[in-house]
Amino acid sequence: MRQARPDILLDIVRLVGRADRILLMCHVDPDGDAIGAILGLGLALARLNKHVVTASPNRVPSRYSFLPGVEGITTHPAGDFDLFISLDCSDAQRLKHLHALVTAANRSLLINIDHHVTNVNFGQINWVDAQAAATAEMIIQLVDALGVTIDQELALPLLTGIVTDTRGFHTPNTGAPQLQAASRLIDAGVSLADVMERTLNVRPYTMIRLWGKMLDTAILEGRIVWAVLTPQMQVAGLSYENGDGGFINLLTSTREADVGVLFHDKGNGHVEVGFRSKPGISIAEVALRLGGGGHAQAAGCTLNGSLVEVQQTVLAVLREAISDQKPIYG
Ligand code: AMP
Ligand code: MN
Ligand code: MN
């Protein structure tokens, strides 16, 4: 398996060794990797008898409730901490109100562990590995460095992180290291089929109905296919907070398109924009330029303005950015 720079890992192990109360945090609208990374590392630190609190800026989606410990993830952590660790988050803004806890602390030490190519190194210690397909994959190395054994309990959240961020080993950043990491976690006793089924293959009927509405808005314009999600597209019984349920991946499977974009009008003057691209096309730079971030094939940003304004701005920047890029599978 690929090794992290040992000096950074040793620094992190040393800082963890000195700390008693540790807050683990992840990005807003947490996904399987964010949740898997905080739960996996949280468990390892608890085994070292650290006082650990796991936190997310907002609610964890219910499909992750099969993960033990998820009920302990809080949105408003209380108490003092002597070490803060941010996981799977590319900038401090995506920690939302949790970042204020870091700045408010007297001797605030923030370790930033992440795999986004757009990470802005906002910690005092920054371990950013854009080659890793998931933050959970990096956590395996850290848990090893901490000397904690990866058993079934620890392997489950970590495999969840790898499976969800690679969309079931579909993404082009899935290679031998990711499969070796997964193989090790399966060896520890986790069922791959179980994790795949629970995280990637199920969604409520209400979400299927919402997908129908979103599909109806899909427009193919040159090499870009885009769709919208608005507050008016409510489905009875479905919380608007549930997001798109992974719809953007379906959208981007459009053969004629190289990029898929979903404009999610939050109804409060903000529009969340999700990007997916075909292998060979990178949209990370576009997202970063628009104030967001992400990976080559999956990125996003949030813009202020009306849906129409944001669409015009984003599509113009995107068209220009992909004009000299070609997909691998044309
Ligand atoms: P999503 O489309 O929400 O699944 O996000 C795809 C990728 O883009 C993830 O890796 C996110 O971390 C990243 N991303 C999405 N929105 C933002 C944002 N507003 N700022 C920075 N990164 C983002
Ligand atoms: Mn994530
Ligand atoms: Mn991730």
Tab-separated table of C-alpha atoms and ligand atoms in Angstrom:
chain	number	residue	atom	x	y	z
A	1	MET	CA	0.000	0.000	0.000
A	2	ARG	CA	1.162	3.565	-0.672
A	3	GLN	CA	2.768	5.121	2.404
A	4	ALA	CA	2.039	8.599	3.703
A	5	ARG	CA	4.931	10.895	4.425
A	6	PRO	CA	6.072	9.337	7.705
A	7	ASP	CA	7.071	12.681	9.256
A	8	ILE	CA	3.493	13.983	9.046
A	9	LEU	CA	2.060	10.760	10.398
A	10	LEU	CA	4.579	10.799	13.241
A	11	ASP	CA	3.685	14.425	14.007
A	12	ILE	CA	0.016	13.516	14.178
A	13	VAL	CA	0.675	10.480	16.400
A	14	ARG	CA	2.755	12.664	18.732
A	15	LEU	CA	0.058	15.367	18.965
A	16	VAL	CA	-2.642	12.776	19.584
A	17	GLY	CA	-0.456	11.204	22.281
A	18	ARG	CA	-0.266	14.537	24.126
A	19	ALA	CA	-3.988	15.314	23.850
A	20	ASP	CA	-6.740	14.178	26.206
A	21	ARG	CA	-9.880	15.747	24.766
A	22	ILE	CA	-10.160	15.525	21.002
A	23	LEU	CA	-12.888	16.871	18.718
A	24	LEU	CA	-13.280	15.162	15.336
A	25	MET	CA	-15.180	17.222	12.766
A	26	CYS	CA	-16.295	16.771	9.164
A	27	HIS	CA	-17.792	18.852	6.353
A	28	VAL	CA	-21.384	20.078	6.166
A	29	ASP	CA	-23.890	17.688	4.550
A	30	PRO	CA	-21.695	14.752	5.557
A	31	ASP	CA	-21.336	11.830	3.150
A	32	GLY	CA	-20.248	8.238	3.780
A	33	ASP	CA	-16.562	9.133	3.722
A	34	ALA	CA	-16.885	12.051	6.152
A	35	ILE	CA	-18.938	9.921	8.550
A	36	GLY	CA	-16.801	6.805	8.073
A	37	ALA	CA	-13.603	8.758	8.736
A	38	ILE	CA	-14.792	10.409	11.957
A	39	LEU	CA	-16.321	7.168	13.272
A	40	GLY	CA	-13.264	5.067	12.361
A	41	LEU	CA	-10.742	7.480	13.833
A	42	GLY	CA	-13.042	8.136	16.804
A	43	LEU	CA	-13.123	4.443	17.625
A	44	ALA	CA	-9.347	4.124	17.343
A	45	LEU	CA	-8.796	7.112	19.659
A	46	ALA	CA	-11.315	5.781	22.171
A	47	ARG	CA	-9.319	2.557	22.265
A	48	LEU	CA	-6.325	4.688	23.279
A	49	ASN	CA	-8.477	5.967	26.162
A	50	LYS	CA	-8.824	9.445	24.701
A	51	HIS	CA	-11.940	11.459	25.379
A	52	VAL	CA	-13.313	11.818	21.845
A	53	VAL	CA	-16.298	13.779	20.577
A	54	THR	CA	-17.453	13.366	16.965
A	55	ALA	CA	-19.232	16.270	15.291
A	56	SER	CA	-20.860	17.219	12.017
A	57	PRO	CA	-22.121	20.740	11.167
A	58	ASN	CA	-25.549	19.300	10.358
A	59	ARG	CA	-27.583	16.122	10.602
A	60	VAL	CA	-26.240	12.772	9.390
A	61	PRO	CA	-28.531	11.253	6.699
A	62	SER	CA	-30.553	8.306	8.016
A	63	ARG	CA	-29.106	5.806	5.541
A	64	TYR	CA	-25.913	5.813	7.624
A	65	SER	CA	-27.702	4.833	10.825
A	66	PHE	CA	-26.503	1.237	10.334
A	67	LEU	CA	-23.062	2.420	11.457
A	68	PRO	CA	-22.490	1.936	15.198
A	69	GLY	CA	-21.615	5.245	16.851
A	70	VAL	CA	-23.479	7.406	14.356
A	71	GLU	CA	-25.991	8.369	17.068
A	72	GLY	CA	-23.115	9.909	19.018
A	73	ILE	CA	-22.240	12.394	16.263
A	74	THR	CA	-23.330	15.773	17.556
A	75	THR	CA	-23.999	19.062	15.791
A	76	HIS	CA	-23.190	21.100	18.905
A	77	PRO	CA	-20.223	19.670	20.806
A	78	ALA	CA	-19.865	20.848	24.384
A	79	GLY	CA	-16.793	21.201	26.552
A	80	ASP	CA	-13.168	22.084	26.034
A	81	PHE	CA	-10.856	20.363	23.630
A	82	ASP	CA	-7.094	20.366	23.395
A	83	LEU	CA	-6.963	18.991	19.859
A	84	PHE	CA	-9.215	19.476	16.844
A	85	ILE	CA	-9.088	17.186	13.821
A	86	SER	CA	-10.924	18.054	10.610
A	87	LEU	CA	-11.649	15.122	8.311
A	88	ASP	CA	-12.656	15.040	4.634
A	89	CYS	CA	-13.085	18.815	4.526
A	90	SER	CA	-11.334	21.041	1.979
A	91	ASP	CA	-11.739	24.415	3.692
A	92	ALA	CA	-12.691	25.907	7.054
A	93	GLN	CA	-16.004	27.311	5.723
A	94	ARG	CA	-17.285	23.760	5.128
A	95	LEU	CA	-16.930	23.124	8.880
A	96	LYS	CA	-19.562	25.869	9.354
A	97	HIS	CA	-20.077	26.812	13.032
A	98	LEU	CA	-17.722	24.052	14.223
A	99	HIS	CA	-14.743	26.066	13.029
A	100	ALA	CA	-15.584	28.812	15.538
A	101	LEU	CA	-14.884	26.288	18.325
A	102	VAL	CA	-11.338	25.981	17.044
A	103	THR	CA	-10.736	29.717	16.917
A	104	ALA	CA	-12.390	30.223	20.322
A	105	ALA	CA	-10.185	27.640	22.027
A	106	ASN	CA	-7.200	29.018	23.917
A	107	ARG	CA	-4.475	26.884	22.460
A	108	SER	CA	-6.225	25.889	19.272
A	109	LEU	CA	-4.439	23.170	17.364
A	110	LEU	CA	-6.148	22.003	14.218
A	111	ILE	CA	-5.067	18.978	12.210
A	112	ASN	CA	-6.501	18.845	8.692
A	113	ILE	CA	-6.695	15.331	7.210
A	114	ASP	CA	-8.191	15.236	3.727
A	115	HIS	CA	-7.942	13.994	0.149
A	116	HIS	CA	-9.479	16.885	-1.843
A	117	VAL	CA	-7.117	18.192	-4.495
A	118	THR	CA	-8.554	21.666	-3.741
A	119	ASN	CA	-7.720	21.568	-0.002
A	120	VAL	CA	-6.514	25.000	1.113
A	121	ASN	CA	-4.327	23.732	4.011
A	122	PHE	CA	-6.303	25.539	6.702
A	123	GLY	CA	-4.878	23.546	9.634
A	124	GLN	CA	-1.658	23.942	11.612
A	125	ILE	CA	-0.851	20.418	10.468
A	126	ASN	CA	-2.114	19.513	6.998
A	127	TRP	CA	-2.045	15.920	5.816
A	128	VAL	CA	-3.614	16.167	2.371
A	129	ASP	CA	-3.253	13.214	0.027
A	130	ALA	CA	-5.066	13.809	-3.265
A	131	GLN	CA	-4.025	10.318	-4.408
A	132	ALA	CA	-6.238	8.776	-1.746
A	133	ALA	CA	-9.709	7.962	-3.055
A	134	ALA	CA	-11.217	8.510	0.400
A	135	THR	CA	-10.245	10.097	3.702
A	136	ALA	CA	-11.179	6.730	5.244
A	137	GLU	CA	-8.346	5.196	3.220
A	138	MET	CA	-5.908	7.615	4.884
A	139	ILE	CA	-7.344	6.808	8.309
A	140	ILE	CA	-6.241	3.182	7.865
A	141	GLN	CA	-2.640	4.422	7.758
A	142	LEU	CA	-3.159	6.648	10.785
A	143	VAL	CA	-4.790	3.865	12.806
A	144	ASP	CA	-1.828	1.626	11.932
A	145	ALA	CA	0.589	4.362	13.020
A	146	LEU	CA	-1.338	4.712	16.309
A	147	GLY	CA	-0.841	0.988	16.892
A	148	VAL	CA	-4.556	0.191	17.055
A	149	THR	CA	-5.772	-3.095	15.549
A	150	ILE	CA	-8.346	-2.833	12.778
A	151	ASP	CA	-11.056	-5.295	13.742
A	152	GLN	CA	-14.551	-5.659	12.291
A	153	GLU	CA	-15.972	-2.766	14.317
A	154	LEU	CA	-13.292	-0.390	13.064
A	155	ALA	CA	-13.323	-1.768	9.512
A	156	LEU	CA	-17.041	-1.113	8.918
A	157	PRO	CA	-17.000	2.722	8.897
A	158	LEU	CA	-13.702	2.770	6.990
A	159	LEU	CA	-15.007	0.473	4.253
A	160	THR	CA	-18.149	2.620	4.091
A	161	GLY	CA	-15.954	5.645	3.384
A	162	ILE	CA	-14.039	3.927	0.591
A	163	VAL	CA	-17.143	2.389	-0.992
A	164	THR	CA	-19.136	5.625	-1.002
A	165	ASP	CA	-16.375	7.956	-2.246
A	166	THR	CA	-15.447	5.552	-5.074
A	167	ARG	CA	-19.158	4.895	-5.789
A	168	GLY	CA	-18.553	1.192	-5.370
A	169	PHE	CA	-15.058	1.202	-6.965
A	170	HIS	CA	-16.322	2.962	-10.109
A	171	THR	CA	-14.265	6.150	-10.034
A	172	PRO	CA	-11.028	6.421	-12.048
A	173	ASN	CA	-9.051	7.041	-8.833
A	174	THR	CA	-9.841	3.454	-7.803
A	175	GLY	CA	-6.689	1.402	-8.208
A	176	ALA	CA	-4.737	-1.353	-6.533
A	177	PRO	CA	-4.190	0.625	-3.263
A	178	GLN	CA	-7.944	1.140	-2.828
A	179	LEU	CA	-8.720	-2.499	-3.570
A	180	GLN	CA	-5.951	-3.628	-1.203
A	181	ALA	CA	-7.291	-1.352	1.517
A	182	ALA	CA	-10.814	-2.670	0.974
A	183	SER	CA	-9.567	-6.241	0.917
A	184	ARG	CA	-7.927	-5.735	4.299
A	185	LEU	CA	-11.169	-4.340	5.761
A	186	ILE	CA	-13.193	-7.237	4.319
A	187	ASP	CA	-10.639	-9.619	5.849
A	188	ALA	CA	-11.381	-7.971	9.201
A	189	GLY	CA	-14.911	-9.318	8.883
A	190	VAL	CA	-17.015	-6.694	7.069
A	191	SER	CA	-19.395	-7.686	4.283
A	192	LEU	CA	-18.702	-5.665	1.134
A	193	ALA	CA	-22.098	-6.562	-0.331
A	194	ASP	CA	-23.779	-5.303	2.831
A	195	VAL	CA	-22.012	-1.939	2.727
A	196	MET	CA	-22.641	-1.560	-1.030
A	197	GLU	CA	-26.327	-2.383	-0.664
A	198	ARG	CA	-26.960	-0.086	2.294
A	199	THR	CA	-25.073	2.921	0.959
A	200	LEU	CA	-25.387	2.846	-2.830
A	201	ASN	CA	-28.335	0.732	-3.785
A	202	VAL	CA	-31.254	1.879	-1.660
A	203	ARG	CA	-33.246	5.088	-1.489
A	204	PRO	CA	-36.777	5.802	-0.315
A	205	TYR	CA	-39.655	5.763	-2.789
A	206	THR	CA	-40.076	9.485	-2.142
A	207	MET	CA	-36.554	10.023	-3.489
A	208	ILE	CA	-37.379	7.970	-6.597
A	209	ARG	CA	-40.364	10.303	-7.146
A	210	LEU	CA	-38.064	13.308	-6.713
A	211	TRP	CA	-35.637	11.801	-9.241
A	212	GLY	CA	-38.550	11.698	-11.688
A	213	LYS	CA	-39.100	15.412	-11.225
A	214	MET	CA	-35.410	16.217	-11.531
A	215	LEU	CA	-35.093	14.034	-14.656
A	216	ASP	CA	-37.897	16.014	-16.216
A	217	THR	CA	-35.760	19.164	-15.980
A	218	ALA	CA	-32.670	17.617	-17.637
A	219	ILE	CA	-31.292	19.589	-20.554
A	220	LEU	CA	-28.410	18.562	-22.789
A	221	GLU	CA	-26.565	21.593	-24.113
A	222	GLY	CA	-23.470	20.697	-26.100
A	223	ARG	CA	-21.236	18.605	-23.820
A	224	ILE	CA	-23.050	19.603	-20.616
A	225	VAL	CA	-26.169	17.993	-19.189
A	226	TRP	CA	-27.810	19.863	-16.346
A	227	ALA	CA	-30.892	19.628	-14.157
A	228	VAL	CA	-32.431	21.536	-11.272
A	229	LEU	CA	-33.831	20.846	-7.836
A	230	THR	CA	-36.066	23.589	-6.448
A	231	PRO	CA	-38.133	23.999	-3.284
A	232	GLN	CA	-41.263	23.734	-5.486
A	233	MET	CA	-40.362	20.155	-6.423
A	234	GLN	CA	-41.461	18.863	-3.015
A	235	VAL	CA	-42.488	15.248	-2.614
A	236	ALA	CA	-44.808	14.614	0.334
A	237	GLY	CA	-42.935	12.826	3.089
A	238	LEU	CA	-39.453	13.654	1.780
A	239	SER	CA	-37.357	16.140	3.697
A	240	TYR	CA	-35.814	18.716	1.401
A	241	GLU	CA	-32.622	18.243	3.460
A	242	ASN	CA	-32.172	14.807	1.918
A	243	GLY	CA	-30.502	16.416	-1.085
A	244	ASP	CA	-30.448	14.692	-4.454
A	245	GLY	CA	-29.896	11.091	-3.281
A	246	GLY	CA	-27.019	10.682	-5.739
A	247	PHE	CA	-29.119	11.784	-8.719
A	248	ILE	CA	-26.221	13.721	-10.250
A	249	ASN	CA	-24.375	10.456	-10.945
A	250	LEU	CA	-27.328	9.178	-12.961
A	251	LEU	CA	-27.523	12.492	-14.809
A	252	THR	CA	-23.839	12.338	-15.698
A	253	SER	CA	-24.233	8.875	-17.210
A	254	THR	CA	-25.742	10.680	-20.247
A	255	ARG	CA	-23.592	9.367	-23.090
A	256	GLU	CA	-23.535	12.615	-25.052
A	257	ALA	CA	-22.395	14.657	-22.036
A	258	ASP	CA	-18.902	15.109	-20.624
A	259	VAL	CA	-20.103	17.001	-17.548
A	260	GLY	CA	-23.263	16.769	-15.426
A	261	VAL	CA	-24.411	19.700	-13.304
A	262	LEU	CA	-27.173	19.833	-10.716
A	263	PHE	CA	-28.402	23.232	-9.556
A	264	HIS	CA	-29.977	22.834	-6.133
A	265	ASP	CA	-31.909	26.007	-5.332
A	266	LYS	CA	-32.004	26.095	-1.539
A	267	GLY	CA	-34.790	28.669	-1.561
A	268	ASN	CA	-32.823	31.072	0.653
A	269	GLY	CA	-30.844	32.938	-1.985
A	270	HIS	CA	-28.208	30.195	-2.172
A	271	VAL	CA	-27.809	27.691	-4.979
A	272	GLU	CA	-25.700	24.610	-4.402
A	273	VAL	CA	-24.047	23.448	-7.579
A	274	GLY	CA	-22.859	19.855	-7.973
A	275	PHE	CA	-20.507	18.815	-10.781
A	276	ARG	CA	-19.572	15.379	-12.096
A	277	SER	CA	-17.338	14.753	-15.079
A	278	LYS	CA	-16.361	11.876	-17.316
A	279	PRO	CA	-12.827	10.470	-16.908
A	280	GLY	CA	-10.280	12.748	-18.605
A	281	ILE	CA	-12.232	15.917	-17.763
A	282	SER	CA	-11.505	17.721	-14.489
A	283	ILE	CA	-14.050	20.047	-12.901
A	284	ALA	CA	-12.161	20.561	-9.602
A	285	GLU	CA	-10.603	23.815	-10.860
A	286	VAL	CA	-13.959	25.228	-12.002
A	287	ALA	CA	-15.473	24.505	-8.593
A	288	LEU	CA	-12.492	26.086	-6.835
A	289	ARG	CA	-12.690	29.184	-9.062
A	290	LEU	CA	-16.362	29.517	-8.127
A	291	GLY	CA	-15.510	29.383	-4.416
A	292	GLY	CA	-16.043	25.648	-3.881
A	293	GLY	CA	-13.846	22.616	-4.295
A	294	GLY	CA	-13.733	18.889	-4.790
A	295	HIS	CA	-12.032	16.253	-6.901
A	296	ALA	CA	-11.304	15.871	-10.624
A	297	GLN	CA	-14.542	13.964	-11.239
A	298	ALA	CA	-16.789	15.216	-8.429
A	299	ALA	CA	-16.884	18.783	-7.160
A	300	GLY	CA	-19.256	21.476	-6.004
A	301	CYS	CA	-19.739	25.069	-4.931
A	302	THR	CA	-22.421	27.269	-3.402
A	303	LEU	CA	-23.306	30.599	-5.025
A	304	ASN	CA	-25.570	33.467	-4.011
A	305	GLY	CA	-28.215	34.613	-6.480
A	306	SER	CA	-31.303	33.467	-8.284
A	307	LEU	CA	-31.369	30.078	-9.971
A	308	VAL	CA	-31.251	31.681	-13.419
A	309	GLU	CA	-28.328	33.962	-12.515
A	310	VAL	CA	-26.321	31.111	-11.032
A	311	GLN	CA	-27.048	28.870	-14.040
A	312	GLN	CA	-25.806	31.537	-16.449
A	313	THR	CA	-22.632	32.236	-14.473
A	314	VAL	CA	-21.741	28.602	-13.863
A	315	LEU	CA	-22.507	27.295	-17.354
A	316	ALA	CA	-20.459	30.081	-18.979
A	317	VAL	CA	-17.412	29.394	-16.749
A	318	LEU	CA	-17.822	25.647	-17.214
A	319	ARG	CA	-18.103	25.767	-21.031
A	320	GLU	CA	-14.888	27.751	-21.196
A	321	ALA	CA	-13.085	25.495	-18.688
A	322	ILE	CA	-13.833	22.254	-20.538
A	323	SER	CA	-13.291	23.660	-24.035
A	324	ASP	CA	-9.732	22.310	-24.190
A	325	GLN	CA	-10.385	19.074	-22.261
A	326	LYS	CA	-11.247	15.752	-23.853
A	327	PRO	CA	-12.842	12.684	-22.250
A	328	ILE	CA	-10.834	9.436	-22.225
A	329	TYR	CA	-13.810	7.466	-23.520
A	330	GLY	CA	-15.048	9.670	-26.350
B	1	AMP	P1	-21.460	16.527	-3.982
B	1	AMP	O1	-21.865	16.888	-5.388
B	1	AMP	O2	-22.172	17.313	-2.932
B	1	AMP	O3	-21.481	15.047	-3.743
B	1	AMP	O4	-19.936	16.966	-3.850
B	1	AMP	C1	-18.950	16.450	-4.670
B	1	AMP	C2	-17.589	16.845	-4.152
B	1	AMP	O5	-17.443	18.253	-4.192
B	1	AMP	C3	-17.341	16.431	-2.720
B	1	AMP	O6	-16.031	15.948	-2.640
B	1	AMP	C4	-17.487	17.699	-1.928
B	1	AMP	O7	-16.613	17.696	-0.842
B	1	AMP	C5	-17.116	18.776	-2.920
B	1	AMP	N1	-17.958	19.957	-2.714
B	1	AMP	C6	-19.279	20.043	-2.914
B	1	AMP	N2	-19.738	21.283	-2.609
B	1	AMP	C7	-18.668	21.993	-2.191
B	1	AMP	C8	-18.479	23.351	-1.715
B	1	AMP	N3	-19.477	24.214	-1.600
B	1	AMP	N4	-17.214	23.706	-1.359
B	1	AMP	C9	-16.201	22.846	-1.462
B	1	AMP	N5	-16.301	21.576	-1.899
B	1	AMP	C10	-17.520	21.146	-2.255
B	2	MN	MN	-17.024	13.988	1.674
B	3	MN	MN	-13.997	12.073	0.763
